[in-house]
Amino acid sequence: MIKIVRLEAMVVALPMLDGFKTGFGNIARKQQIIVKLVTDQGVLGYGESSTLEEPVYNHETTASCLYVLEDVLAPRIVGKSFDTIEEFIAAYSDVIGNPAARAGVESAFWHLLAQEKNTSLKELFGGTQTNIKVGEGVGIVDSIPELLDKVQSHLAFGFSRIKVKIKPGWDIEPLTAIRQRWPDVPIMADGNSTYNLDGHADLLKSFEKFELEMLEQPLAADNFLDHAKLQAMTSTIISLDESIESFNDARTAIALQACRSMNIKIGRIGSIVEAMKIHDYAAEHNVGVWCGGMLETGVGRAFNLALASKPNYIHAADMSPYQLYFKDDITEPGLTIATDGSIEVPDEPGLGFAINQDKLKKYTVKTIIVN
Ligand code: OSB
Ligand code: MG
């Protein structure tokens, strides 16, 4: 039995090295929300709500997420006791949407469970892989030489594959330049919903020549039908990101053959339990999944890493040591990439990483507390 007596949500602003430009705009500043649940025994469970400041990737924002945590979720959780993750989720099963807020409290409760059972998140989630292959996105930049420099520094970091952000007008040229210089490196491209089938069908089909590992979310999030048309006309694996907000979205995408792969982001789906259902369903239908990223702190990465050790995660993860994008992080030890381009999944009980309380305090710009 775990009794929750307090919820805290901290907005953490980690200093970034550079911005990260995508089809939906530039991420110049990153704020993440760290959720802390405190039990009557004084045990602390940490989770992360992964959102952007503005509703440009999905509908959620830092502000909307904080509101839902404080005014909607906390009153349903604080002062209550739960035996299982199912009981915990049932306490707010009437709350729809707002996936990052829900994922923040759910992940914090998983952390409490891991401590109660003295097991790793990996074991709790049924993880089987010891190491996860990783790559990370190269944002949209101003020139091809700048792009090639960025790719070079990503490869020097030790990544297994390169993900390139594309949009109409920034696709053929950068992909051609990367392919010419690195004929054999696995590459994928992420369109972040900036294309449409009426205008770009031939262009998207022509990406076959780059032999991409996958083409991620070229079309609008709600456009399952055109993703299905596109997947039928191209040999490139279409992988969905923004489109998959729930188990039912995954069922729809698979039934329509709108993709041959999908990524899993806990904060976009709203629940690790639901993410695991998607993982299992995709496996039964021969659709491989991979771990997406939203520039999380080390807390969010700990959950991503553990979940990505499940068997149907068959493509490289969007994951890196914090040093690629940030000047600092709030967890220790940092992640390291092995010579085979992978990161090891911790087996230690709990998160597998320690939270540096001084740094958490230093980078927290706003806190809400519900007792
Ligand atoms: O579309 O995958 C995305 C970052 C924030 C929001 C959405 C996305 C991203 C990334 C992160 O692409 C890239 C990465 O972690 O490699
Ligand atoms: Mg994406």
PDB file of C-alpha atoms and ligand atoms in Angstrom, residues 57 163 165 190 192 216 241-242 263 265, ligand 2:
ATOM      1  CA  TYR A  57       4.205  19.616 -31.606  1.00  0.00           C
ATOM      2  CA  LYS A 163      18.053  11.452 -37.718  1.00  0.00           C
ATOM      3  CA  LYS A 165      14.835  17.034 -39.410  1.00  0.00           C
ATOM      4  CA  ASP A 190      11.588  13.369 -39.574  1.00  0.00           C
ATOM      5  CA  ASN A 192       7.103  16.598 -38.295  1.00  0.00           C
ATOM      6  CA  GLU A 216       9.049   9.723 -39.670  1.00  0.00           C
ATOM      7  CA  ASP A 241       5.118   9.869 -34.135  1.00  0.00           C
ATOM      8  CA  GLU A 242       2.518  12.668 -33.685  1.00  0.00           C
ATOM      9  CA  ASN A 263       7.802   5.540 -32.041  1.00  0.00           C
ATOM     10  CA  LYS A 265       6.903   8.684 -26.303  1.00  0.00           C
TER      11      LYS A 265
HETATM   12 MG    MG B   2       9.235  13.069 -34.501  1.00  0.00          MG
END
